[in-house]
Amino acid sequence: MKSSKRLPKITFDMVRYLILFGLLGGLFIHSFWKYGILNQVTLLILPKASAQVPFVSNNNGLVPDWSKMKFQDMIVSESGNVTYPTDRGNQTRTWQAGESIGDFMELGDFEDANLNIEKLNLKAISQALAINLDDLKLDDFGVIKTQTLSDLVKAIPDLANQSASSVAPIADFFRQMGISTNQRIGNVANYYNLDNIPLGNKIDLSKYKLTSIPGIENSSFDEFANWQDTLISDIPGLKDLSWNNFPSVPEPDLSFIGQVDLPLGDIEANRIRSISGSYQEGFNVPCKSHNCAHFEASGLSQTTGAQWISGKVQKVKGGYGILAVANGGLEPTGRHPFGKSFKQVVWDIDESSGSVNTAMFFRFCKTIFFVRTCTPYFIGPVPFITYHEKDPIIFGSPSSVPD
């Protein structure tokens, strides 16, 4: 005879308990969405921007102390990568959490940022940082690695009239090419077909002093061919150069200023008086979800009650051209009170202390097949300024606030 297991008897009390647990579960899920518990969970899971840059304070707002800002100190908290087409095939740029942006960002990423770092030269950097250029090798200067003879003559015009025999790396390059070293460098550049042969393909650049090419320290970086593709870390001293030494520093846009009035990290949903967004969507992008951590501003006219939404809980469209597809075409919502070099994003909000941590986010930019293109501002977060209730804050343009 087969044995059978007897099913447990369902009692009236058991039914009542099941109904009770169902109601409690439903209430919890409802509260999870409606009353901001999801906000709190989200803010706990995502990385914190726990430090901040040095800043100076005035009546208009807190402004970074550019004399203490360096690429070396700008550390990202999230890893990522971007693949894009070039005339040399697909290329990929990868970065890891904990890296400095100077380790993986290139000069060309800041070409539109009005910092004019491409107008710097090695002499200016060495003087600012007391670097002895005689201690460096040619391959320490990343720009040189792709230069042809013609490129060098264009970047350093005085080379044209010099004999190759007086410039060791060029003399060795000539020997490798079977060219007499008793000729002027400019003549060889004009009359020999060497335009597709970078010097670094024929000679070991690490064997020569940087100063073995006379005048190299006086040419600005943008005088060299393909300067945009050079890593910041491949320019001696540039990672450690404070931003106040750049030809231009970001000028705060004072057309729209206010105060941090009320940081709100939970019980917030469907905020429609937003002053945050992106260049592509504008800077009044409403938050139409149950996740709308933000701070409310105060100030003149409609500024009071305006909302700057946290970039942790809202993403908006960013970028343009081919690279706009990076990161799904999205970037954290925010503003640009200090220009295009980075985006300022509200990140961590602490209601108990009345503080708002902001972060910087960066982007890659390239000229691909003669067309300028940039990714969304999604590379970060890099800790920026922490504000407290009643601190003045610079919003920058535009100054529009929804009714």
mmCIF file with all atom_site columns, C-alpha atoms in Angstrom, residues 20-202:
data_model
loop_
_atom_site.group_PDB
_atom_site.id
_atom_site.type_symbol
_atom_site.label_atom_id
_atom_site.label_alt_id
_atom_site.label_comp_id
_atom_site.label_asym_id
_atom_site.label_entity_id
_atom_site.label_seq_id
_atom_site.pdbx_PDB_ins_code
_atom_site.Cartn_x
_atom_site.Cartn_y
_atom_site.Cartn_z
_atom_site.occupancy
_atom_site.B_iso_or_equiv
_atom_site.pdbx_formal_charge
_atom_site.auth_seq_id
_atom_site.auth_comp_id
_atom_site.auth_asym_id
_atom_site.auth_atom_id
_atom_site.pdbx_PDB_model_num
ATOM 1   C CA . LEU A 1 20  ? -2.831 40.624 7.478   1.00 0.00 ? 20  LEU A CA 1
ATOM 2   C CA . PHE A 1 21  ? 0.625  39.935 6.072   1.00 0.00 ? 21  PHE A CA 1
ATOM 3   C CA . GLY A 1 22  ? -0.610 40.800 2.576   1.00 0.00 ? 22  GLY A CA 1
ATOM 4   C CA . LEU A 1 23  ? -1.972 44.136 3.770   1.00 0.00 ? 23  LEU A CA 1
ATOM 5   C CA . LEU A 1 24  ? 1.234  44.971 5.649   1.00 0.00 ? 24  LEU A CA 1
ATOM 6   C CA . GLY A 1 25  ? 3.341  44.038 2.626   1.00 0.00 ? 25  GLY A CA 1
ATOM 7   C CA . GLY A 1 26  ? 1.222  46.209 0.365   1.00 0.00 ? 26  GLY A CA 1
ATOM 8   C CA . LEU A 1 27  ? 1.522  49.141 2.760   1.00 0.00 ? 27  LEU A CA 1
ATOM 9   C CA . PHE A 1 28  ? 5.300  48.714 2.892   1.00 0.00 ? 28  PHE A CA 1
ATOM 10  C CA . ILE A 1 29  ? 5.635  48.699 -0.893  1.00 0.00 ? 29  ILE A CA 1
ATOM 11  C CA . HIS A 1 30  ? 3.370  51.736 -1.126  1.00 0.00 ? 30  HIS A CA 1
ATOM 12  C CA . SER A 1 31  ? 5.488  53.572 1.446   1.00 0.00 ? 31  SER A CA 1
ATOM 13  C CA . PHE A 1 32  ? 8.671  52.421 -0.257  1.00 0.00 ? 32  PHE A CA 1
ATOM 14  C CA . TRP A 1 33  ? 7.661  54.424 -3.320  1.00 0.00 ? 33  TRP A CA 1
ATOM 15  C CA . LYS A 1 34  ? 5.543  57.233 -1.971  1.00 0.00 ? 34  LYS A CA 1
ATOM 16  C CA . TYR A 1 35  ? 7.442  58.309 1.127   1.00 0.00 ? 35  TYR A CA 1
ATOM 17  C CA . GLY A 1 36  ? 10.983 58.276 -0.169  1.00 0.00 ? 36  GLY A CA 1
ATOM 18  C CA . ILE A 1 37  ? 12.369 55.045 1.285   1.00 0.00 ? 37  ILE A CA 1
ATOM 19  C CA . LEU A 1 38  ? 13.626 54.305 -2.227  1.00 0.00 ? 38  LEU A CA 1
ATOM 20  C CA . ASN A 1 39  ? 15.438 57.646 -2.207  1.00 0.00 ? 39  ASN A CA 1
ATOM 21  C CA . GLN A 1 40  ? 17.257 56.651 0.960   1.00 0.00 ? 40  GLN A CA 1
ATOM 22  C CA . VAL A 1 41  ? 18.157 53.215 -0.376  1.00 0.00 ? 41  VAL A CA 1
ATOM 23  C CA . THR A 1 42  ? 19.414 54.719 -3.651  1.00 0.00 ? 42  THR A CA 1
ATOM 24  C CA . LEU A 1 43  ? 21.532 57.298 -1.860  1.00 0.00 ? 43  LEU A CA 1
ATOM 25  C CA . LEU A 1 44  ? 23.077 54.569 0.313   1.00 0.00 ? 44  LEU A CA 1
ATOM 26  C CA . ILE A 1 45  ? 23.916 52.246 -2.588  1.00 0.00 ? 45  ILE A CA 1
ATOM 27  C CA . LEU A 1 46  ? 25.522 54.764 -4.942  1.00 0.00 ? 46  LEU A CA 1
ATOM 28  C CA . PRO A 1 47  ? 29.077 55.999 -4.179  1.00 0.00 ? 47  PRO A CA 1
ATOM 29  C CA . LYS A 1 48  ? 29.514 59.088 -2.040  1.00 0.00 ? 48  LYS A CA 1
ATOM 30  C CA . ALA A 1 49  ? 31.482 62.190 -2.978  1.00 0.00 ? 49  ALA A CA 1
ATOM 31  C CA . SER A 1 50  ? 32.762 62.555 0.559   1.00 0.00 ? 50  SER A CA 1
ATOM 32  C CA . ALA A 1 51  ? 35.538 65.119 0.087   1.00 0.00 ? 51  ALA A CA 1
ATOM 33  C CA . GLN A 1 52  ? 35.480 68.546 -1.451  1.00 0.00 ? 52  GLN A CA 1
ATOM 34  C CA . VAL A 1 53  ? 37.756 70.930 -3.317  1.00 0.00 ? 53  VAL A CA 1
ATOM 35  C CA . PRO A 1 54  ? 39.228 73.966 -1.570  1.00 0.00 ? 54  PRO A CA 1
ATOM 36  C CA . PHE A 1 55  ? 37.055 77.012 -2.172  1.00 0.00 ? 55  PHE A CA 1
ATOM 37  C CA . VAL A 1 56  ? 36.764 80.701 -1.451  1.00 0.00 ? 56  VAL A CA 1
ATOM 38  C CA . SER A 1 57  ? 33.550 82.305 -0.296  1.00 0.00 ? 57  SER A CA 1
ATOM 39  C CA . ASN A 1 58  ? 31.982 85.610 -1.210  1.00 0.00 ? 58  ASN A CA 1
ATOM 40  C CA . ASN A 1 59  ? 28.509 87.107 -1.277  1.00 0.00 ? 59  ASN A CA 1
ATOM 41  C CA . ASN A 1 60  ? 27.807 85.616 -4.689  1.00 0.00 ? 60  ASN A CA 1
ATOM 42  C CA . GLY A 1 61  ? 28.633 82.024 -3.819  1.00 0.00 ? 61  GLY A CA 1
ATOM 43  C CA . LEU A 1 62  ? 31.361 79.491 -3.152  1.00 0.00 ? 62  LEU A CA 1
ATOM 44  C CA . VAL A 1 63  ? 34.039 79.452 -5.849  1.00 0.00 ? 63  VAL A CA 1
ATOM 45  C CA . PRO A 1 64  ? 36.780 76.812 -6.198  1.00 0.00 ? 64  PRO A CA 1
ATOM 46  C CA . ASP A 1 65  ? 40.255 77.965 -5.230  1.00 0.00 ? 65  ASP A CA 1
ATOM 47  C CA . TRP A 1 66  ? 41.834 77.423 -8.636  1.00 0.00 ? 66  TRP A CA 1
ATOM 48  C CA . SER A 1 67  ? 45.313 77.736 -7.115  1.00 0.00 ? 67  SER A CA 1
ATOM 49  C CA . LYS A 1 68  ? 44.681 74.450 -5.294  1.00 0.00 ? 68  LYS A CA 1
ATOM 50  C CA . MET A 1 69  ? 42.897 72.518 -8.038  1.00 0.00 ? 69  MET A CA 1
ATOM 51  C CA . LYS A 1 70  ? 44.934 69.981 -10.031 1.00 0.00 ? 70  LYS A CA 1
ATOM 52  C CA . PHE A 1 71  ? 44.058 67.151 -12.411 1.00 0.00 ? 71  PHE A CA 1
ATOM 53  C CA . GLN A 1 72  ? 46.059 64.820 -10.168 1.00 0.00 ? 72  GLN A CA 1
ATOM 54  C CA . ASP A 1 73  ? 43.644 65.399 -7.265  1.00 0.00 ? 73  ASP A CA 1
ATOM 55  C CA . MET A 1 74  ? 40.470 64.795 -9.285  1.00 0.00 ? 74  MET A CA 1
ATOM 56  C CA . ILE A 1 75  ? 39.708 61.160 -8.487  1.00 0.00 ? 75  ILE A CA 1
ATOM 57  C CA . VAL A 1 76  ? 36.722 59.371 -10.063 1.00 0.00 ? 76  VAL A CA 1
ATOM 58  C CA . SER A 1 77  ? 34.551 57.001 -8.023  1.00 0.00 ? 77  SER A CA 1
ATOM 59  C CA . GLU A 1 78  ? 33.124 54.934 -10.882 1.00 0.00 ? 78  GLU A CA 1
ATOM 60  C CA . SER A 1 79  ? 34.804 52.854 -13.593 1.00 0.00 ? 79  SER A CA 1
ATOM 61  C CA . GLY A 1 80  ? 33.826 52.982 -17.260 1.00 0.00 ? 80  GLY A CA 1
ATOM 62  C CA . ASN A 1 81  ? 34.878 52.783 -20.897 1.00 0.00 ? 81  ASN A CA 1
ATOM 63  C CA . VAL A 1 82  ? 34.056 54.344 -24.258 1.00 0.00 ? 82  VAL A CA 1
ATOM 64  C CA . THR A 1 83  ? 34.705 52.848 -27.714 1.00 0.00 ? 83  THR A CA 1
ATOM 65  C CA . TYR A 1 84  ? 34.619 55.081 -30.776 1.00 0.00 ? 84  TYR A CA 1
ATOM 66  C CA . PRO A 1 85  ? 35.600 54.906 -34.464 1.00 0.00 ? 85  PRO A CA 1
ATOM 67  C CA . THR A 1 86  ? 38.688 56.691 -35.833 1.00 0.00 ? 86  THR A CA 1
ATOM 68  C CA . ASP A 1 87  ? 40.546 56.738 -39.133 1.00 0.00 ? 87  ASP A CA 1
ATOM 69  C CA . ARG A 1 88  ? 42.815 54.120 -37.524 1.00 0.00 ? 88  ARG A CA 1
ATOM 70  C CA . GLY A 1 89  ? 39.963 51.806 -36.525 1.00 0.00 ? 89  GLY A CA 1
ATOM 71  C CA . ASN A 1 90  ? 37.987 51.567 -33.293 1.00 0.00 ? 90  ASN A CA 1
ATOM 72  C CA . GLN A 1 91  ? 39.666 52.823 -30.127 1.00 0.00 ? 91  GLN A CA 1
ATOM 73  C CA . THR A 1 92  ? 38.649 52.305 -26.506 1.00 0.00 ? 92  THR A CA 1
ATOM 74  C CA . ARG A 1 93  ? 39.340 54.490 -23.508 1.00 0.00 ? 93  ARG A CA 1
ATOM 75  C CA . THR A 1 94  ? 38.982 52.807 -20.138 1.00 0.00 ? 94  THR A CA 1
ATOM 76  C CA . TRP A 1 95  ? 39.216 54.137 -16.593 1.00 0.00 ? 95  TRP A CA 1
ATOM 77  C CA . GLN A 1 96  ? 38.951 52.649 -13.119 1.00 0.00 ? 96  GLN A CA 1
ATOM 78  C CA . ALA A 1 97  ? 37.453 53.960 -9.899  1.00 0.00 ? 97  ALA A CA 1
ATOM 79  C CA . GLY A 1 98  ? 40.232 55.575 -7.886  1.00 0.00 ? 98  GLY A CA 1
ATOM 80  C CA . GLU A 1 99  ? 42.079 56.938 -10.936 1.00 0.00 ? 99  GLU A CA 1
ATOM 81  C CA . SER A 1 100 ? 42.878 60.585 -11.494 1.00 0.00 ? 100 SER A CA 1
ATOM 82  C CA . ILE A 1 101 ? 41.229 62.096 -14.557 1.00 0.00 ? 101 ILE A CA 1
ATOM 83  C CA . GLY A 1 102 ? 44.714 63.164 -15.594 1.00 0.00 ? 102 GLY A CA 1
ATOM 84  C CA . ASP A 1 103 ? 45.556 59.501 -16.154 1.00 0.00 ? 103 ASP A CA 1
ATOM 85  C CA . PHE A 1 104 ? 42.972 58.851 -18.856 1.00 0.00 ? 104 PHE A CA 1
ATOM 86  C CA . MET A 1 105 ? 41.695 62.180 -20.186 1.00 0.00 ? 105 MET A CA 1
ATOM 87  C CA . GLU A 1 106 ? 43.320 63.893 -23.154 1.00 0.00 ? 106 GLU A CA 1
ATOM 88  C CA . LEU A 1 107 ? 44.124 67.486 -24.061 1.00 0.00 ? 107 LEU A CA 1
ATOM 89  C CA . GLY A 1 108 ? 41.392 67.478 -26.694 1.00 0.00 ? 108 GLY A CA 1
ATOM 90  C CA . ASP A 1 109 ? 38.717 66.715 -24.117 1.00 0.00 ? 109 ASP A CA 1
ATOM 91  C CA . PHE A 1 110 ? 39.153 70.287 -22.862 1.00 0.00 ? 110 PHE A CA 1
ATOM 92  C CA . GLU A 1 111 ? 39.481 71.990 -26.249 1.00 0.00 ? 111 GLU A CA 1
ATOM 93  C CA . ASP A 1 112 ? 36.027 73.594 -25.892 1.00 0.00 ? 112 ASP A CA 1
ATOM 94  C CA . ALA A 1 113 ? 36.352 74.358 -22.186 1.00 0.00 ? 113 ALA A CA 1
ATOM 95  C CA . ASN A 1 114 ? 38.028 77.772 -22.475 1.00 0.00 ? 114 ASN A CA 1
ATOM 96  C CA . LEU A 1 115 ? 40.899 76.665 -20.245 1.00 0.00 ? 115 LEU A CA 1
ATOM 97  C CA . ASN A 1 116 ? 43.305 77.017 -23.197 1.00 0.00 ? 116 ASN A CA 1
ATOM 98  C CA . ILE A 1 117 ? 45.661 74.400 -21.764 1.00 0.00 ? 117 ILE A CA 1
ATOM 99  C CA . GLU A 1 118 ? 46.768 73.666 -25.322 1.00 0.00 ? 118 GLU A CA 1
ATOM 100 C CA . LYS A 1 119 ? 48.398 77.139 -25.320 1.00 0.00 ? 119 LYS A CA 1
ATOM 101 C CA . LEU A 1 120 ? 50.772 76.086 -22.542 1.00 0.00 ? 120 LEU A CA 1
ATOM 102 C CA . ASN A 1 121 ? 54.327 74.990 -23.271 1.00 0.00 ? 121 ASN A CA 1
ATOM 103 C CA . LEU A 1 122 ? 56.900 72.946 -21.393 1.00 0.00 ? 122 LEU A CA 1
ATOM 104 C CA . LYS A 1 123 ? 58.864 76.036 -20.372 1.00 0.00 ? 123 LYS A CA 1
ATOM 105 C CA . ALA A 1 124 ? 55.861 77.558 -18.586 1.00 0.00 ? 124 ALA A CA 1
ATOM 106 C CA . ILE A 1 125 ? 55.109 74.324 -16.725 1.00 0.00 ? 125 ILE A CA 1
ATOM 107 C CA . SER A 1 126 ? 58.730 73.725 -15.763 1.00 0.00 ? 126 SER A CA 1
ATOM 108 C CA . GLN A 1 127 ? 59.038 77.254 -14.370 1.00 0.00 ? 127 GLN A CA 1
ATOM 109 C CA . ALA A 1 128 ? 55.825 76.937 -12.363 1.00 0.00 ? 128 ALA A CA 1
ATOM 110 C CA . LEU A 1 129 ? 56.829 73.572 -10.859 1.00 0.00 ? 129 LEU A CA 1
ATOM 111 C CA . ALA A 1 130 ? 60.630 73.972 -10.802 1.00 0.00 ? 130 ALA A CA 1
ATOM 112 C CA . ILE A 1 131 ? 61.111 71.025 -13.188 1.00 0.00 ? 131 ILE A CA 1
ATOM 113 C CA . ASN A 1 132 ? 64.561 70.593 -14.749 1.00 0.00 ? 132 ASN A CA 1
ATOM 114 C CA . LEU A 1 133 ? 63.809 69.745 -18.371 1.00 0.00 ? 133 LEU A CA 1
ATOM 115 C CA . ASP A 1 134 ? 67.345 68.380 -18.812 1.00 0.00 ? 134 ASP A CA 1
ATOM 116 C CA . ASP A 1 135 ? 66.333 65.497 -16.547 1.00 0.00 ? 135 ASP A CA 1
ATOM 117 C CA . LEU A 1 136 ? 63.578 64.377 -18.925 1.00 0.00 ? 136 LEU A CA 1
ATOM 118 C CA . LYS A 1 137 ? 63.714 62.141 -21.985 1.00 0.00 ? 137 LYS A CA 1
ATOM 119 C CA . LEU A 1 138 ? 62.074 62.769 -25.331 1.00 0.00 ? 138 LEU A CA 1
ATOM 120 C CA . ASP A 1 139 ? 59.564 59.985 -24.776 1.00 0.00 ? 139 ASP A CA 1
ATOM 121 C CA . ASP A 1 140 ? 58.407 61.701 -21.556 1.00 0.00 ? 140 ASP A CA 1
ATOM 122 C CA . PHE A 1 141 ? 56.715 64.254 -23.812 1.00 0.00 ? 141 PHE A CA 1
ATOM 123 C CA . GLY A 1 142 ? 53.801 62.307 -25.251 1.00 0.00 ? 142 GLY A CA 1
ATOM 124 C CA . VAL A 1 143 ? 53.122 64.710 -28.109 1.00 0.00 ? 143 VAL A CA 1
ATOM 125 C CA . ILE A 1 144 ? 56.452 63.821 -29.728 1.00 0.00 ? 144 ILE A CA 1
ATOM 126 C CA . LYS A 1 145 ? 55.627 60.149 -30.223 1.00 0.00 ? 145 LYS A CA 1
ATOM 127 C CA . THR A 1 146 ? 53.497 60.705 -33.324 1.00 0.00 ? 146 THR A CA 1
ATOM 128 C CA . GLN A 1 147 ? 55.386 63.618 -34.913 1.00 0.00 ? 147 GLN A CA 1
ATOM 129 C CA . THR A 1 148 ? 56.885 63.323 -38.386 1.00 0.00 ? 148 THR A CA 1
ATOM 130 C CA . LEU A 1 149 ? 59.820 65.453 -39.488 1.00 0.00 ? 149 LEU A CA 1
ATOM 131 C CA . SER A 1 150 ? 57.463 67.908 -41.212 1.00 0.00 ? 150 SER A CA 1
ATOM 132 C CA . ASP A 1 151 ? 55.326 68.091 -38.084 1.00 0.00 ? 151 ASP A CA 1
ATOM 133 C CA . LEU A 1 152 ? 58.361 69.009 -35.990 1.00 0.00 ? 152 LEU A CA 1
ATOM 134 C CA . VAL A 1 153 ? 59.472 71.727 -38.381 1.00 0.00 ? 153 VAL A CA 1
ATOM 135 C CA . LYS A 1 154 ? 55.984 73.261 -38.315 1.00 0.00 ? 154 LYS A CA 1
ATOM 136 C CA . ALA A 1 155 ? 55.853 73.118 -34.509 1.00 0.00 ? 155 ALA A CA 1
ATOM 137 C CA . ILE A 1 156 ? 59.437 74.381 -34.042 1.00 0.00 ? 156 ILE A CA 1
ATOM 138 C CA . PRO A 1 157 ? 60.173 76.613 -37.060 1.00 0.00 ? 157 PRO A CA 1
ATOM 139 C CA . ASP A 1 158 ? 63.770 77.366 -35.995 1.00 0.00 ? 158 ASP A CA 1
ATOM 140 C CA . LEU A 1 159 ? 64.634 73.720 -36.661 1.00 0.00 ? 159 LEU A CA 1
ATOM 141 C CA . ALA A 1 160 ? 64.342 74.249 -40.409 1.00 0.00 ? 160 ALA A CA 1
ATOM 142 C CA . ASN A 1 161 ? 67.616 76.138 -40.714 1.00 0.00 ? 161 ASN A CA 1
ATOM 143 C CA . GLN A 1 162 ? 69.662 73.842 -38.503 1.00 0.00 ? 162 GLN A CA 1
ATOM 144 C CA . SER A 1 163 ? 71.919 71.102 -39.744 1.00 0.00 ? 163 SER A CA 1
ATOM 145 C CA . ALA A 1 164 ? 70.681 67.634 -38.885 1.00 0.00 ? 164 ALA A CA 1
ATOM 146 C CA . SER A 1 165 ? 74.122 66.773 -37.537 1.00 0.00 ? 165 SER A CA 1
ATOM 147 C CA . SER A 1 166 ? 73.623 69.257 -34.684 1.00 0.00 ? 166 SER A CA 1
ATOM 148 C CA . VAL A 1 167 ? 70.358 67.679 -33.493 1.00 0.00 ? 167 VAL A CA 1
ATOM 149 C CA . ALA A 1 168 ? 71.124 64.149 -32.279 1.00 0.00 ? 168 ALA A CA 1
ATOM 150 C CA . PRO A 1 169 ? 67.689 62.463 -32.564 1.00 0.00 ? 169 PRO A CA 1
ATOM 151 C CA . ILE A 1 170 ? 67.095 63.888 -36.037 1.00 0.00 ? 170 ILE A CA 1
ATOM 152 C CA . ALA A 1 171 ? 70.600 62.938 -37.147 1.00 0.00 ? 171 ALA A CA 1
ATOM 153 C CA . ASP A 1 172 ? 69.948 59.346 -36.059 1.00 0.00 ? 172 ASP A CA 1
ATOM 154 C CA . PHE A 1 173 ? 66.575 59.401 -37.799 1.00 0.00 ? 173 PHE A CA 1
ATOM 155 C CA . PHE A 1 174 ? 68.285 60.513 -41.019 1.00 0.00 ? 174 PHE A CA 1
ATOM 156 C CA . ARG A 1 175 ? 70.825 57.709 -40.716 1.00 0.00 ? 175 ARG A CA 1
ATOM 157 C CA . GLN A 1 176 ? 68.034 55.177 -40.283 1.00 0.00 ? 176 GLN A CA 1
ATOM 158 C CA . MET A 1 177 ? 66.450 56.519 -43.460 1.00 0.00 ? 177 MET A CA 1
ATOM 159 C CA . GLY A 1 178 ? 69.742 56.572 -45.374 1.00 0.00 ? 178 GLY A CA 1
ATOM 160 C CA . ILE A 1 179 ? 69.799 60.373 -45.587 1.00 0.00 ? 179 ILE A CA 1
ATOM 161 C CA . SER A 1 180 ? 72.938 62.473 -45.197 1.00 0.00 ? 180 SER A CA 1
ATOM 162 C CA . THR A 1 181 ? 73.107 64.381 -41.909 1.00 0.00 ? 181 THR A CA 1
ATOM 163 C CA . ASN A 1 182 ? 74.974 67.289 -43.548 1.00 0.00 ? 182 ASN A CA 1
ATOM 164 C CA . GLN A 1 183 ? 71.737 68.822 -44.758 1.00 0.00 ? 183 GLN A CA 1
ATOM 165 C CA . ARG A 1 184 ? 69.413 71.406 -43.322 1.00 0.00 ? 184 ARG A CA 1
ATOM 166 C CA . ILE A 1 185 ? 66.471 69.830 -41.578 1.00 0.00 ? 185 ILE A CA 1
ATOM 167 C CA . GLY A 1 186 ? 63.982 72.007 -43.436 1.00 0.00 ? 186 GLY A CA 1
ATOM 168 C CA . ASN A 1 187 ? 65.309 70.979 -46.838 1.00 0.00 ? 187 ASN A CA 1
ATOM 169 C CA . VAL A 1 188 ? 64.899 67.300 -46.048 1.00 0.00 ? 188 VAL A CA 1
ATOM 170 C CA . ALA A 1 189 ? 61.395 67.923 -44.700 1.00 0.00 ? 189 ALA A CA 1
ATOM 171 C CA . ASN A 1 190 ? 60.442 69.659 -47.943 1.00 0.00 ? 190 ASN A CA 1
ATOM 172 C CA . TYR A 1 191 ? 62.014 67.367 -50.505 1.00 0.00 ? 191 TYR A CA 1
ATOM 173 C CA . TYR A 1 192 ? 61.897 63.872 -49.020 1.00 0.00 ? 192 TYR A CA 1
ATOM 174 C CA . ASN A 1 193 ? 58.705 61.868 -48.726 1.00 0.00 ? 193 ASN A CA 1
ATOM 175 C CA . LEU A 1 194 ? 58.741 61.307 -44.952 1.00 0.00 ? 194 LEU A CA 1
ATOM 176 C CA . ASP A 1 195 ? 55.274 62.538 -44.042 1.00 0.00 ? 195 ASP A CA 1
ATOM 177 C CA . ASN A 1 196 ? 53.974 59.112 -43.013 1.00 0.00 ? 196 ASN A CA 1
ATOM 178 C CA . ILE A 1 197 ? 56.945 58.136 -40.847 1.00 0.00 ? 197 ILE A CA 1
ATOM 179 C CA . PRO A 1 198 ? 56.881 59.338 -37.214 1.00 0.00 ? 198 PRO A CA 1
ATOM 180 C CA . LEU A 1 199 ? 60.357 59.745 -35.752 1.00 0.00 ? 199 LEU A CA 1
ATOM 181 C CA . GLY A 1 200 ? 59.428 57.356 -32.945 1.00 0.00 ? 200 GLY A CA 1
ATOM 182 C CA . ASN A 1 201 ? 58.982 54.554 -35.478 1.00 0.00 ? 201 ASN A CA 1
ATOM 183 C CA . LYS A 1 202 ? 62.673 54.680 -36.419 1.00 0.00 ? 202 LYS A CA 1
#
